[in-house]
Tab-separated table of C-alpha atoms in Angstrom:
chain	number	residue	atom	x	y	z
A	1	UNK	CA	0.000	0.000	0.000
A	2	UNK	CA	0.959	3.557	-0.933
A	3	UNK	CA	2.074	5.820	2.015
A	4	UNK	CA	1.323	9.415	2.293
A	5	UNK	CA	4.367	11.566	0.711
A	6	UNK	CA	4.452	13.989	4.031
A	7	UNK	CA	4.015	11.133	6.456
A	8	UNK	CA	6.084	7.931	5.058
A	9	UNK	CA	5.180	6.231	7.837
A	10	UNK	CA	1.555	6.352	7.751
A	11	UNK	CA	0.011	4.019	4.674
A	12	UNK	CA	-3.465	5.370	2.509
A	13	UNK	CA	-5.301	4.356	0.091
A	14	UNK	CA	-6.678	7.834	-0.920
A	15	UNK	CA	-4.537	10.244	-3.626
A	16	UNK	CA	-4.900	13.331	-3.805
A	17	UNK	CA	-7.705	14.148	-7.418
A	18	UNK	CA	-4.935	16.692	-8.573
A	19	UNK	CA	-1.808	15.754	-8.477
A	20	UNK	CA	-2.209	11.719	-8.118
A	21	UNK	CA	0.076	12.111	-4.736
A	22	UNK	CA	-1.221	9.667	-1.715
A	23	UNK	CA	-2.557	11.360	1.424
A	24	UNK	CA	-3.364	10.518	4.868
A	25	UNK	CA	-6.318	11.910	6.951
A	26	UNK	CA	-4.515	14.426	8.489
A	27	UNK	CA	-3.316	16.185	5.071
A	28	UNK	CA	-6.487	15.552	3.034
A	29	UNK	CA	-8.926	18.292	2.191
A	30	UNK	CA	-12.185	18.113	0.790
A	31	UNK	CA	-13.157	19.857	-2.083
A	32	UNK	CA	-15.933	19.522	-4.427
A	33	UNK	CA	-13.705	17.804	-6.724
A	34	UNK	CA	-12.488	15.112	-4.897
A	35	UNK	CA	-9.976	15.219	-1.761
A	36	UNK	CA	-6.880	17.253	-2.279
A	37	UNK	CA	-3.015	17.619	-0.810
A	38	UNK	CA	-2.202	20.920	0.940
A	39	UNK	CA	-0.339	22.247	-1.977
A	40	UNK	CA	-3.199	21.750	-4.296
A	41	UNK	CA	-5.882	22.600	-2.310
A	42	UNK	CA	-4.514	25.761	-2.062
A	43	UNK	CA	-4.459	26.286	-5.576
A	44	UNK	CA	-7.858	27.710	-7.730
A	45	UNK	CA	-9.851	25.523	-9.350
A	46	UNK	CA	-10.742	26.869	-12.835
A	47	UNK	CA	-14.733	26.340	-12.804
A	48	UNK	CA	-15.312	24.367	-16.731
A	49	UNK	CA	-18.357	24.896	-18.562
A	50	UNK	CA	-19.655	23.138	-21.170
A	51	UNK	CA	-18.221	25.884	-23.730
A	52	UNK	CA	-14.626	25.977	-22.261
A	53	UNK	CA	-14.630	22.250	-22.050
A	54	UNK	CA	-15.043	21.689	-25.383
A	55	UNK	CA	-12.518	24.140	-26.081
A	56	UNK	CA	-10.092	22.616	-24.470
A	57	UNK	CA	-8.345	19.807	-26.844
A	58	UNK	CA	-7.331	22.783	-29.086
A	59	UNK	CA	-3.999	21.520	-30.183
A	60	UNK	CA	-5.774	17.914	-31.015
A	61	UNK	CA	-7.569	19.656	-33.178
A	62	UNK	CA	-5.376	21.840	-35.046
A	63	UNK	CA	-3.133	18.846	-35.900
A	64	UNK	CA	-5.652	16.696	-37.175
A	65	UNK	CA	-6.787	19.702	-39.347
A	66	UNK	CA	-3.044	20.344	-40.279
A	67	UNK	CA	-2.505	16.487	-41.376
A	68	UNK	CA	-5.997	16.768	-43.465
A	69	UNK	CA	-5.211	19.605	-45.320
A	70	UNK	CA	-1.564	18.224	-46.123
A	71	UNK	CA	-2.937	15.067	-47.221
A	72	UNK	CA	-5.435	16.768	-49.516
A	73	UNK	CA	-2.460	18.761	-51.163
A	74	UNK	CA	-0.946	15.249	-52.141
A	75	UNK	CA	-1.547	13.761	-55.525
A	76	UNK	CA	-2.132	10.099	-56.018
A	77	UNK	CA	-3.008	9.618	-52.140
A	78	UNK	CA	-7.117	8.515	-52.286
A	79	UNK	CA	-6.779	5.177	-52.346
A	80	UNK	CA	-7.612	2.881	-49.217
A	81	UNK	CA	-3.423	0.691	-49.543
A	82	UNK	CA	-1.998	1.677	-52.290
A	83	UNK	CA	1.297	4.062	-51.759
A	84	UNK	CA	0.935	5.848	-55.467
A	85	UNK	CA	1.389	9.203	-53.697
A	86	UNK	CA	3.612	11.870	-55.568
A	87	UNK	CA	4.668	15.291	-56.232
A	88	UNK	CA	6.028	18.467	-54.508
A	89	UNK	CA	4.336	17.698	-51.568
A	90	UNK	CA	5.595	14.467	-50.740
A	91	UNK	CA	8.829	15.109	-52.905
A	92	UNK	CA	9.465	17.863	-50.136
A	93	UNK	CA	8.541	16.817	-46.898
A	94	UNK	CA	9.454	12.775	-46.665
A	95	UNK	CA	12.228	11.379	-44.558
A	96	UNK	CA	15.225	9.926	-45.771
A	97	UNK	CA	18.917	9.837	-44.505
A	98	UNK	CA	20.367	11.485	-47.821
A	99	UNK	CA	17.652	14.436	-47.795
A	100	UNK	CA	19.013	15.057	-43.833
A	101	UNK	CA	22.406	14.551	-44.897
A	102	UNK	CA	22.213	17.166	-47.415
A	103	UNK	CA	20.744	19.838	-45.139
A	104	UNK	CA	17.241	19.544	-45.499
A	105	UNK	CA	16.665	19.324	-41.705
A	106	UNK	CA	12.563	20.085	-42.464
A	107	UNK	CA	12.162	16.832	-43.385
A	108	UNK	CA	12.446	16.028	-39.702
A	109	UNK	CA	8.992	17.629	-38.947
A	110	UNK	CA	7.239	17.714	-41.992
A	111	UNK	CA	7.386	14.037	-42.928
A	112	UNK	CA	5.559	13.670	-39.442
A	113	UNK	CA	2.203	15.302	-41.425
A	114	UNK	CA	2.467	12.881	-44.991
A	115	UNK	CA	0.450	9.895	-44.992
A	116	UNK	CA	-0.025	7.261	-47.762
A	117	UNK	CA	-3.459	6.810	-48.279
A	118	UNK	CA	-6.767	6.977	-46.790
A	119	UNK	CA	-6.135	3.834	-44.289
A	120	UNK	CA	-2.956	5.415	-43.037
A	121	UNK	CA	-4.437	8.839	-41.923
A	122	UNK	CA	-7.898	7.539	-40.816
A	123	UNK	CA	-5.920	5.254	-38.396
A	124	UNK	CA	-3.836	8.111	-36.887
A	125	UNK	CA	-6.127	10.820	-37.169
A	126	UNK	CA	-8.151	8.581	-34.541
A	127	UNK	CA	-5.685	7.484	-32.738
A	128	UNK	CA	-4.651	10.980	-32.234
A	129	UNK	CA	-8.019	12.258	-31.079
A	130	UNK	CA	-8.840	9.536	-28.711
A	131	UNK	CA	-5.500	10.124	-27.269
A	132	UNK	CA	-5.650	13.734	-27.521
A	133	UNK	CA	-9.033	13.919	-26.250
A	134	UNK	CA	-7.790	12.116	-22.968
A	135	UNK	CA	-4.150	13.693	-22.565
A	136	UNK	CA	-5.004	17.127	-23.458
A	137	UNK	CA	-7.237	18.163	-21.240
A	138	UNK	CA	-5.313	16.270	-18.431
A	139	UNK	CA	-1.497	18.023	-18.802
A	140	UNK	CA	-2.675	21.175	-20.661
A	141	UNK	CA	-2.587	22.362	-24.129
A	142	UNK	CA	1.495	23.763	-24.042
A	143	UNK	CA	2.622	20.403	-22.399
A	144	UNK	CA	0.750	17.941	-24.923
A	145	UNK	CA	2.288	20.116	-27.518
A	146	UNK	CA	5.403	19.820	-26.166
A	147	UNK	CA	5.204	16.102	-25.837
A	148	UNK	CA	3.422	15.918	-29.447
A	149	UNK	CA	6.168	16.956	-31.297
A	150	UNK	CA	9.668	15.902	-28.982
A	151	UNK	CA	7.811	12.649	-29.752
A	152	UNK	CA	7.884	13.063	-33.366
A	153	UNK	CA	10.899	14.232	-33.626
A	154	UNK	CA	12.287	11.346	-31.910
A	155	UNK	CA	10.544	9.164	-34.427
A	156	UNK	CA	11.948	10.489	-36.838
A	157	UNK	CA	15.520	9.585	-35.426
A	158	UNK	CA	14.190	6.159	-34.561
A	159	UNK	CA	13.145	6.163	-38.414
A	160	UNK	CA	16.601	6.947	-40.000
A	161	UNK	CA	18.470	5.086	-37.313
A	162	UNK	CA	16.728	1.889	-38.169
A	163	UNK	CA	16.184	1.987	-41.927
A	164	UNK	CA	17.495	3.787	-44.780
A	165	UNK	CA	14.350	3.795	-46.660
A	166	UNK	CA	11.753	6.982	-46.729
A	167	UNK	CA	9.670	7.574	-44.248
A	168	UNK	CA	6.048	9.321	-43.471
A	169	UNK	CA	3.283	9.214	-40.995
A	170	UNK	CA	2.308	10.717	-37.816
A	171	UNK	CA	2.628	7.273	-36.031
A	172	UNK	CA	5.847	7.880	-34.049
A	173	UNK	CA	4.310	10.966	-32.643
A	174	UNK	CA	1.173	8.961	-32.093
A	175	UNK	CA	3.093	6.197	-30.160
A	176	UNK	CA	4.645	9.151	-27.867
A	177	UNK	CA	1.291	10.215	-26.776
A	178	UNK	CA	0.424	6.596	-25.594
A	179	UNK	CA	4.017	6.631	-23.656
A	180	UNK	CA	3.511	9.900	-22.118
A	181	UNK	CA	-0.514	8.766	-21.072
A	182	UNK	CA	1.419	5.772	-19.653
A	183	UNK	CA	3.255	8.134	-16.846
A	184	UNK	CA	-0.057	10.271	-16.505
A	185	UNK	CA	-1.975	7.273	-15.660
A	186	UNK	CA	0.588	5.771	-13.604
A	187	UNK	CA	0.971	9.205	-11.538
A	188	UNK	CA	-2.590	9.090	-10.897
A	189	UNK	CA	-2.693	5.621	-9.521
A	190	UNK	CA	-4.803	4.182	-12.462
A	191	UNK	CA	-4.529	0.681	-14.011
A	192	UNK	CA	-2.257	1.160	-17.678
A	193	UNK	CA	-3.985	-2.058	-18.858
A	194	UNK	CA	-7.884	-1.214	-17.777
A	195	UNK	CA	-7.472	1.640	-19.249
A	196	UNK	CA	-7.117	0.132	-22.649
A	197	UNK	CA	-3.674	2.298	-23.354
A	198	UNK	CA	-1.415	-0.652	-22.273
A	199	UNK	CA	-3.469	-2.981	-24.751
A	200	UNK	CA	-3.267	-0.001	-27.643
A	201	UNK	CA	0.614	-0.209	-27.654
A	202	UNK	CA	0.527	-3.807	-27.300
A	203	UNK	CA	-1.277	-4.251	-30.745
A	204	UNK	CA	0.289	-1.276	-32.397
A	205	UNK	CA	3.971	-2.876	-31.736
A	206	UNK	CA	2.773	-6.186	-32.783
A	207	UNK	CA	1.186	-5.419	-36.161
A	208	UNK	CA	4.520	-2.620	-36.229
A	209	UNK	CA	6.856	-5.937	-36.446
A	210	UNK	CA	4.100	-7.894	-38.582
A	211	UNK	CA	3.470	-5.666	-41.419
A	212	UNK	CA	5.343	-4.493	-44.066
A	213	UNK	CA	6.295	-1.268	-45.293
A	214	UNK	CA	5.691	-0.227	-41.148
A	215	UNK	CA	8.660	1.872	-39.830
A	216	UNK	CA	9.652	0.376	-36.354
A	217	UNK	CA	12.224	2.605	-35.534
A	218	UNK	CA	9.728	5.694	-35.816
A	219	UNK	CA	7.170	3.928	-33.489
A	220	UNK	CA	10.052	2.641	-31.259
A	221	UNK	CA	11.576	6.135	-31.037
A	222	UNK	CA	8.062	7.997	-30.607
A	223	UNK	CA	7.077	5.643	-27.608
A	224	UNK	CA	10.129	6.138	-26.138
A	225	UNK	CA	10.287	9.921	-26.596
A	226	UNK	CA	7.040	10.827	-25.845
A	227	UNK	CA	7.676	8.331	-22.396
A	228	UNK	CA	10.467	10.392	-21.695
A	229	UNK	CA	8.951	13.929	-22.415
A	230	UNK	CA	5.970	12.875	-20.010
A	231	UNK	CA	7.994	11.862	-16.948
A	232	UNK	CA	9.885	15.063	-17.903
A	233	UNK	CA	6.652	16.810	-17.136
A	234	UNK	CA	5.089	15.018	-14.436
A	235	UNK	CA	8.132	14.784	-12.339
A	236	UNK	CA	8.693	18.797	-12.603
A	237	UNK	CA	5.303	19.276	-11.910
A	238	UNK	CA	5.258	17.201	-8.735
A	239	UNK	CA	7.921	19.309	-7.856
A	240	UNK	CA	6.466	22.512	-8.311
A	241	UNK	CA	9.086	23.557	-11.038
A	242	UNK	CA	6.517	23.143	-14.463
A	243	UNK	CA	9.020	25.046	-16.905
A	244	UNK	CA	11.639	22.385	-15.993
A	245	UNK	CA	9.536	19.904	-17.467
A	246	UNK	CA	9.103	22.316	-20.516
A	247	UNK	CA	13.218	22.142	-20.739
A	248	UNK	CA	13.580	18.572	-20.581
A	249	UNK	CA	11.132	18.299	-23.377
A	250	UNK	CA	13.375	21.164	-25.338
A	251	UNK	CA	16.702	18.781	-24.490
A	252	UNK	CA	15.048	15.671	-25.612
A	253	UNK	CA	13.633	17.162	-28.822
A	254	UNK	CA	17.472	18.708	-29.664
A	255	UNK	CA	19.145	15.434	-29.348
A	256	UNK	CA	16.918	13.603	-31.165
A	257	UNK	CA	17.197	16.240	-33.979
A	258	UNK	CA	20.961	15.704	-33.709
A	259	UNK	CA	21.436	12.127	-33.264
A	260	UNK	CA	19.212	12.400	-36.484
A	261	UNK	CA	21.660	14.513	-38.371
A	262	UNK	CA	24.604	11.857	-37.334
A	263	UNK	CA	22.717	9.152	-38.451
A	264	UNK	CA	22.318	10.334	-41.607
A	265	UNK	CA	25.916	11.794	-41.948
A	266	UNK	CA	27.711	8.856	-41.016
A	267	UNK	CA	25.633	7.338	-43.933
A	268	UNK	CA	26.497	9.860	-46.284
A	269	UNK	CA	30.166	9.556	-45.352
A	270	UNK	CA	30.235	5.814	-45.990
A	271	UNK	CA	28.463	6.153	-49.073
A	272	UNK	CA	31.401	8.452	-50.102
């Protein structure tokens, strides 16, 4: 059993509704959302209506919106398997070591917003909003941002460390939300696997090593990026220190940009 993180000695089964921390008797304090720790309970409590509350999984949104659009700009790309896509678009924005090597260090980002065909951005786009829709609203609209796209970028390593081929897709990004839910839901004392998260990465790595044409290095490097970016986050705010969190994100997101660059260096060089 959990003891109470002012009084070690003194076991509880009751965490505080804010910050997830356990509490004894002595330092709970109701509150009409649930019981609360002394640091939290001194802290307002922004009342939600049903207007705000919808207006709160803003940055869900907006991606989704940005991924449509891009994938309406592509040519070739309305078909439910096929991977016909072409032109500027895609020409521009996929991921591939010798594009990196030669300077093109957008191709980082942007290949995070291509997808194939309809199949490949229905999947994500839903993935994303579930996620979104529970992470969001949870950690804030700057944090999930944050996490959103240190995950991606870390895919994107993960991709050109692992393969040489192109890559596209906002599945590595994806797979960093469900590592950074994983720390949210363990902070708040909930079960990963009755949730249905631990089950969602459980499928998504298995069909990641079953299919073909999947990039396992982006999903690998997304989950693990997006882990790392959440405990970033939830262990500065436990602390009190919230734009520490903010800077972890900011250190994970720069090496993973230049282990990238390496990567696809070294390749050049060799090629040479």
């Amino acid at each position: 059993m959990a003891t109470c993180y002012r009084h070690p000695s003194r076991e509880t089964a009751v965490a505080c509704s804010n910050c997830g921390r356990p509490i004894c008797p002595d330092c709970m304090t109701t509150t009409p959302v649930g019981m609360r720790c002394p640091e939290c309970s001194r802290e307002r409590t922004k009342v939600m209506s049903i207007r705000n509350v919808g207006q709160r999984p803003r940055v869900t949104l907006a991606l989704i919106a940005i991924n449509i659009v891009v994938f309406l700009t592509e040519q070739g790309q309305f078909t439910l398997f096929s991977s016909t896509i072409h032109g500027t678009v895609i020409e521009e924005g996929v991921l591939f070591r010798a594009g990196i090597a030669e300077h093109q260090y957008w191709r980082l980002i942007t290949s995070g917003f291509l997808h194939e065909n309809f199949i490949h951005i229905g999947f994500n786009m839903y993935l994303l909003y579930l996620l979104g829709m529970m992470l969001e609203p949870a950690i804030g609209s700057l944090r999930f941002a944050a996490i959103y796209f240190t995950a991606l970028l870390a895919g994107s390593f993960g991709a050109l460390f692992a393969t040489a081929s192109a890559s596209l897709g906002a599945s590595g990004a994806i797979f960093g939300l469900m590592g950074a839910a994983v720390v949210e839901l363990r902070a708040r004392r909930m079960s990963v696997m009755e949730s249905g998260i631990g089950g969602l990465i459980v499928i998504n790595l298995i069909l990641s090593f079953s299919l073909a044409n999947i990039s396992v290095g982006a999903h690998i490097g997304g989950l693990i990026g997006g882990f790392l970016a959440g405990l970033a986050i939830r262990t500065a705010d436990d602390r009190h220190a919230g734009p520490l969190g903010l800077i972890a994100c900011l250190a994970i997101l720069a090496v993973s940009i230049f282990a990238a660059i390496a990567v696809a260096s070294s390749t050049a060089a060799g090629i040479a």
